[in-house]
Coordinates of C-alpha atoms in Angstrom, one line a residue:
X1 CA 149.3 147.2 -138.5
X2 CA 148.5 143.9 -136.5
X3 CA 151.3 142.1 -136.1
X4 CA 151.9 143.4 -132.7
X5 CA 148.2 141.3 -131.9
X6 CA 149.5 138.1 -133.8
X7 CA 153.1 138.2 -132.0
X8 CA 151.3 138.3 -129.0
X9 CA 148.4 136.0 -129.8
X10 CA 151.3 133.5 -131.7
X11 CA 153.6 134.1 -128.3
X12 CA 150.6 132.8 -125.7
X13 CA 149.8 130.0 -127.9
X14 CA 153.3 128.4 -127.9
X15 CA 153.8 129.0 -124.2
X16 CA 151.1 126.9 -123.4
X17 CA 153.2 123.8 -124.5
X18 CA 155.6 124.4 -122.0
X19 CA 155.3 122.7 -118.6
X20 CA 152.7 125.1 -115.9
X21 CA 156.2 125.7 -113.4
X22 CA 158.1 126.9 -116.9
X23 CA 155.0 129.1 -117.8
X24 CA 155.1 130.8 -113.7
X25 CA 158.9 131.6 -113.9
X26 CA 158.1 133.8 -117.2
X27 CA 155.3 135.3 -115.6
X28 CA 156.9 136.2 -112.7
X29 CA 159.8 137.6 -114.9
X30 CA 157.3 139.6 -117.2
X31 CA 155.6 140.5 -113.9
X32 CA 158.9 142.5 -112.1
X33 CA 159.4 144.1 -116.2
X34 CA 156.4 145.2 -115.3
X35 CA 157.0 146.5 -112.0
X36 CA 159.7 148.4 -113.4
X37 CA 158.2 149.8 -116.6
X38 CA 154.6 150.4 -115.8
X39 CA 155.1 153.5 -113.9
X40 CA 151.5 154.6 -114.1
X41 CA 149.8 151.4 -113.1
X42 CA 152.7 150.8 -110.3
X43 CA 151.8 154.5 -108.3
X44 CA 148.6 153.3 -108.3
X45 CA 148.8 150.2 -107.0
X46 CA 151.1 152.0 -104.5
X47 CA 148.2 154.5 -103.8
X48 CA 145.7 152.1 -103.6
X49 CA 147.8 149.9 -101.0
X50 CA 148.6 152.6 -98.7
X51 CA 144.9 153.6 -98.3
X52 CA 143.8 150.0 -98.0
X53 CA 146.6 148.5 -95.7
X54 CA 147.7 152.0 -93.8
X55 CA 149.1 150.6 -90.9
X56 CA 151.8 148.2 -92.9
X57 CA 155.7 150.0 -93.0
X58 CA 156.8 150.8 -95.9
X59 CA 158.6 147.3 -96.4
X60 CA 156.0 145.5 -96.3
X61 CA 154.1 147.4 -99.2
X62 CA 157.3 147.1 -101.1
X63 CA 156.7 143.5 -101.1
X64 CA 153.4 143.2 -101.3
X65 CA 153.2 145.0 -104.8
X66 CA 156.8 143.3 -105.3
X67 CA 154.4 140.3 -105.4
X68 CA 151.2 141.8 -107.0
X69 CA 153.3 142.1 -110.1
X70 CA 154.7 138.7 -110.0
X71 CA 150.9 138.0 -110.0
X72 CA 150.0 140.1 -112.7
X73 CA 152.6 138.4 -114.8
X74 CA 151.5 134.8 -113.9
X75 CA 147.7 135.6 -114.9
X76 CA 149.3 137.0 -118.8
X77 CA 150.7 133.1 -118.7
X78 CA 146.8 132.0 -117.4
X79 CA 145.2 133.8 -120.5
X80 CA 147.0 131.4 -122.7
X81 CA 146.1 128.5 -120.5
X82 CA 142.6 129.3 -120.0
X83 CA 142.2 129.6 -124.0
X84 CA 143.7 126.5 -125.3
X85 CA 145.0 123.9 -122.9
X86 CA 142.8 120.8 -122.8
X87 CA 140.4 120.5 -120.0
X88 CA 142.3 117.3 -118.6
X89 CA 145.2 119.9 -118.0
X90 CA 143.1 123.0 -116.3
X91 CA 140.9 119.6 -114.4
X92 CA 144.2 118.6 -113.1
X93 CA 145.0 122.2 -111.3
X94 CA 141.8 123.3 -110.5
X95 CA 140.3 122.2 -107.2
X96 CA 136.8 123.2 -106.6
X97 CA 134.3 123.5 -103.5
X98 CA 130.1 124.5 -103.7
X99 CA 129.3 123.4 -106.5
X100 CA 125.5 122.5 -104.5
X101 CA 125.1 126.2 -104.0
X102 CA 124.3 126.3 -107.6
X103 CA 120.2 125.9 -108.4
X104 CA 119.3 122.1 -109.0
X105 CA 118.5 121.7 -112.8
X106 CA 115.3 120.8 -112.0
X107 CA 114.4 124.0 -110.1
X108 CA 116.2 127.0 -111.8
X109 CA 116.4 130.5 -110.9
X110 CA 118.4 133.5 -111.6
X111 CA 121.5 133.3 -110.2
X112 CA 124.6 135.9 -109.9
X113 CA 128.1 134.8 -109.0
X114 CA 129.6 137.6 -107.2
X115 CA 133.5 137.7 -107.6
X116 CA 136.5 140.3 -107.4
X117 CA 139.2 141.2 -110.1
X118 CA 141.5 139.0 -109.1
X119 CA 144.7 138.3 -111.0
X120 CA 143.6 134.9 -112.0
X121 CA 139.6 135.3 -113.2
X122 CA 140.5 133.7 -116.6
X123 CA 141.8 130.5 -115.1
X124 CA 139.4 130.5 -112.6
X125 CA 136.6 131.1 -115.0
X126 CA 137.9 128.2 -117.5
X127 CA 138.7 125.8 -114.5
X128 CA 134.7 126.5 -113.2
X129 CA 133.1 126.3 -116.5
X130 CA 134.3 122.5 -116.8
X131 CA 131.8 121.9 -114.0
X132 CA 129.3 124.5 -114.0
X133 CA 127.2 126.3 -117.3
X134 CA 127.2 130.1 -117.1
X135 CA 127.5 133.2 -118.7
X136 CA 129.9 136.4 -118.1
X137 CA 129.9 139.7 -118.1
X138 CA 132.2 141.0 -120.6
X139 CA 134.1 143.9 -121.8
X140 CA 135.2 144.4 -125.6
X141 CA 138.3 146.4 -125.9
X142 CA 137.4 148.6 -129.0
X143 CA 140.4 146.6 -130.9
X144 CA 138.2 144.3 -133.3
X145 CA 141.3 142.0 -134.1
X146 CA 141.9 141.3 -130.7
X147 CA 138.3 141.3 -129.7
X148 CA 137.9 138.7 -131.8
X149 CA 140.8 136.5 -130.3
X150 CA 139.5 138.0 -126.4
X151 CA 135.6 136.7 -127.6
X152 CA 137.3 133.2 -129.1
X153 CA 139.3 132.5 -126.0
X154 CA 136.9 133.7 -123.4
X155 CA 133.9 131.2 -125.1
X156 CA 136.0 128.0 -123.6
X157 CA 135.4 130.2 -120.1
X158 CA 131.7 130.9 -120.5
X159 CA 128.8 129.8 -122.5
X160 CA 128.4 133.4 -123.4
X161 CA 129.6 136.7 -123.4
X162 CA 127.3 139.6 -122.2
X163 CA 128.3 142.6 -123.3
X164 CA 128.3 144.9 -120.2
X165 CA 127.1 147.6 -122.1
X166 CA 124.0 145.7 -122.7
X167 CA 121.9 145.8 -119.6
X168 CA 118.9 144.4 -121.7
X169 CA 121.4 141.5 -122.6
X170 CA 122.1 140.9 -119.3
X171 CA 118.4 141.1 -117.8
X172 CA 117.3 138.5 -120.6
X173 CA 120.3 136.2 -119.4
X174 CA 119.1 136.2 -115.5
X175 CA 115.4 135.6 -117.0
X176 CA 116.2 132.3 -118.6
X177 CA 117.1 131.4 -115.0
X178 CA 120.7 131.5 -115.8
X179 CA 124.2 131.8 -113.6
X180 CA 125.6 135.3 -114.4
X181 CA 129.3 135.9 -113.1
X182 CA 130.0 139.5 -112.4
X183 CA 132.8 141.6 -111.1
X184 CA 131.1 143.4 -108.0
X185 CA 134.0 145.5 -107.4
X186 CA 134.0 147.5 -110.9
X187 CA 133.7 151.3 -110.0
X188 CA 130.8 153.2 -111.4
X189 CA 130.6 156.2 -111.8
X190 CA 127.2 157.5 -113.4
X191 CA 124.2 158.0 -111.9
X192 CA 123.2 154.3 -110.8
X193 CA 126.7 154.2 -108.9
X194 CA 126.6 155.1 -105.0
X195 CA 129.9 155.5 -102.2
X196 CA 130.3 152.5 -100.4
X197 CA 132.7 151.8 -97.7
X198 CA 136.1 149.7 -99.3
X199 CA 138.9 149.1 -97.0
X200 CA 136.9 151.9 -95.1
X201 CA 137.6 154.5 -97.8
X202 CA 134.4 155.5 -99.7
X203 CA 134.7 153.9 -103.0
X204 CA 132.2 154.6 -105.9
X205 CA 130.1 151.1 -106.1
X206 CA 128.0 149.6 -108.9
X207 CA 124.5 148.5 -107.6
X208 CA 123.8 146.2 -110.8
X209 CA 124.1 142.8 -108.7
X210 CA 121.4 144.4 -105.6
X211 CA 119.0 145.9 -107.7
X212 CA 118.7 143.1 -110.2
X213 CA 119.0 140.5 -107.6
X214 CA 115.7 142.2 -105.9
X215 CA 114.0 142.5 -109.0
X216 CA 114.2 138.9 -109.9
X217 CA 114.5 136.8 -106.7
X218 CA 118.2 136.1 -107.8
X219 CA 120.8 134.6 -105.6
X220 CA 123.9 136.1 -105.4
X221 CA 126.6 133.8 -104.4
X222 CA 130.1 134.6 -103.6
X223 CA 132.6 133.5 -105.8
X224 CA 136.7 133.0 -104.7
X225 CA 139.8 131.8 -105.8
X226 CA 143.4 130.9 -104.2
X227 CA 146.2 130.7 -107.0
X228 CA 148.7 128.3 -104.3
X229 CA 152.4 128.6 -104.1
X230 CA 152.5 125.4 -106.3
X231 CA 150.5 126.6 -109.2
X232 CA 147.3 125.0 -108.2
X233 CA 144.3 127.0 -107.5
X234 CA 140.9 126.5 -104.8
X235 CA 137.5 127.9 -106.6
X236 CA 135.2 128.0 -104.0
X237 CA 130.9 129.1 -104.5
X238 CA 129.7 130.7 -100.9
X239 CA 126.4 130.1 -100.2
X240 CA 123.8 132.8 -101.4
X241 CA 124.4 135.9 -99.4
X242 CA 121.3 136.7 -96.9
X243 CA 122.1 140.3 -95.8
X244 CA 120.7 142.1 -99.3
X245 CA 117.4 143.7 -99.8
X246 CA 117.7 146.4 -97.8
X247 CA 119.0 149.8 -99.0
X248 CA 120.9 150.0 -102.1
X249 CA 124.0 151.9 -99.8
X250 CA 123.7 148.8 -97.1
X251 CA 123.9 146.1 -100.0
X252 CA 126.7 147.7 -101.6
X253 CA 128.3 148.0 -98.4
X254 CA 127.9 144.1 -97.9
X255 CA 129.7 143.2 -101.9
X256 CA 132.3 145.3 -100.7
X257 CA 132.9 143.8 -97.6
X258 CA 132.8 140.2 -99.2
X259 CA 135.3 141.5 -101.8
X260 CA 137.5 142.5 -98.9
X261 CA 137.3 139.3 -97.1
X262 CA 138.1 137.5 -100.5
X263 CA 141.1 139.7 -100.7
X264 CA 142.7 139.1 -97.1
X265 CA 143.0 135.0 -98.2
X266 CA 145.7 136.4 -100.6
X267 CA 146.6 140.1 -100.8
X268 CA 148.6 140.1 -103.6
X269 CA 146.2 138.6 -106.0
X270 CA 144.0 141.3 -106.6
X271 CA 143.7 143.4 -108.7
X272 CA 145.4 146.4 -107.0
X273 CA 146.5 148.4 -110.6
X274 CA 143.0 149.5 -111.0
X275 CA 141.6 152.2 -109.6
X276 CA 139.1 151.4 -107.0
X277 CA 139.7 154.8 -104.8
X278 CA 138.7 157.2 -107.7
X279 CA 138.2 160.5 -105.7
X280 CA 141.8 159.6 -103.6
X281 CA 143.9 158.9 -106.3
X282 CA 145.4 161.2 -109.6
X283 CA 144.1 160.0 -113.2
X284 CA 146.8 157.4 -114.1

């Protein structure tokens, strides 16, 4: 049965006509349901808040994840927008900053833009692909009918989709000299995962981004976003990070560190319901 998928696909879709500051109050609304139902996903952004931000009492983390979920909510109402508003609408709320980071046509290279899970990536990702060409890393979901919607919306963000279980796909991307966005923070496990320091809690680290960036002389330039109390949001592309190439531990040290420094611009916009502290917290 998938009408679940179409109500939800259908439900988006209309949404988008409304205006942006309708779309934020539902989001915001679906975002405290959220809060309230989600028991699983709401200890651990509790967990994960508490080892990251210790020191806060405890009404302060009250309304910190008070406000994570509001953010959560607002990025369901950013899917819709990033998939089929026009690109005059996304222009008009998108404001973006180094852009000149990005190789000169005329002198390409590999090039990795480094970002966190934030609340927003689909936004950010549809607001930046209306001035820059690049591929993403992506993740199916095992659900074919919505993969198929997630791979038709997601094409407006990207030029294309790498599958992330393709590390052949990806290594043939970054060899036609092309921009390759990647989440830095996604834990890893397995055997090419290491501990790296994260809020200064050893946090298992993927080394993808170092190793590959080594291997092919690849930039990896930090990539941020600021989703404004107004509805407007600030892309901004760091210039290439110069502190990798030294031991896979130190450079995952340094993406973790950027990720952190991404995060204190505005707390409740990442992406605190997933499990970054996998050896501190219980299997939600």
């Amino acid at each position: 049965m998938h009408w679940p998928i179409w109500l939800l696909i259908a439900g988006q879709r209309v949404l988008v006509l409304l205006p942006w500051a309708v779309q934020r109050y539902i989001g915001r609304l679906i975002g405290l349901i959220a809060l309230q139902c989600a028991r699983k996903r709401r200890q651990v952004a509790i967990d994960n808040l508490r080892i990251a931000y210790p020191a806060l009492p405890d009404r302060d983390h009250f309304r910190l994840r008070r406000r994570h979920f509001q953010n959560l909510g607002i990025g369901i109402m950013e899917i819709g927008m990033a998939w089929w508003a026009s690109d005059r609408r996304i222009a008009r709320l998108c404001d973006i900053d180094g852009l000149q980071h990005l190789p000169a046509a005329d002198n390409p290279k590999p090039v990795f833009l480094a970002a966190g899970h934030f609340t927003s990536i689909d936004m950010v990702a549809r607001g930046l692909r209306l001035y820059a060409d690049f591929d993403v890393l992506h993740r199916p979901l095992g659900i074919p009918l919505l993969d198929a919607f997630t791979e038709y919306g997601r094409r407006r963000c990207a030029t294309t989709l790498i599958d992330k279980r393709s590390p052949r796909a990806l290594l043939a991307s970054l060899r036609r000299n092309r921009a390759v966005w990647i989440a830095v923070d996604q834990a890893d496990t397995t055997s090419a995962g290491i501990e790296a320091p994260f809020f200064g809690q050893p946090a298992a680290t993927n080394t993808t981004v170092p190793r590959l960036a080594e291997k092919l002389s690849a930039d990896v330039l930090p990539l941020s976003c600021i989703r404004t109390a107004g509805g407007r949001y600030r892309i901004e592309i760091h210039a290439p990070l110069k502190s990798l190439g030294r031991t896979l531990a130190q450079d995952a040290g340094t993406l973790n560190q950027m990720v952190e420094s991404h995060i204190a611009l505005a707390p409740a916009q990442y992406y605190w319901i997933h499990r970054r502290f996998k050896r501190r917290l219980a299997p939600a």
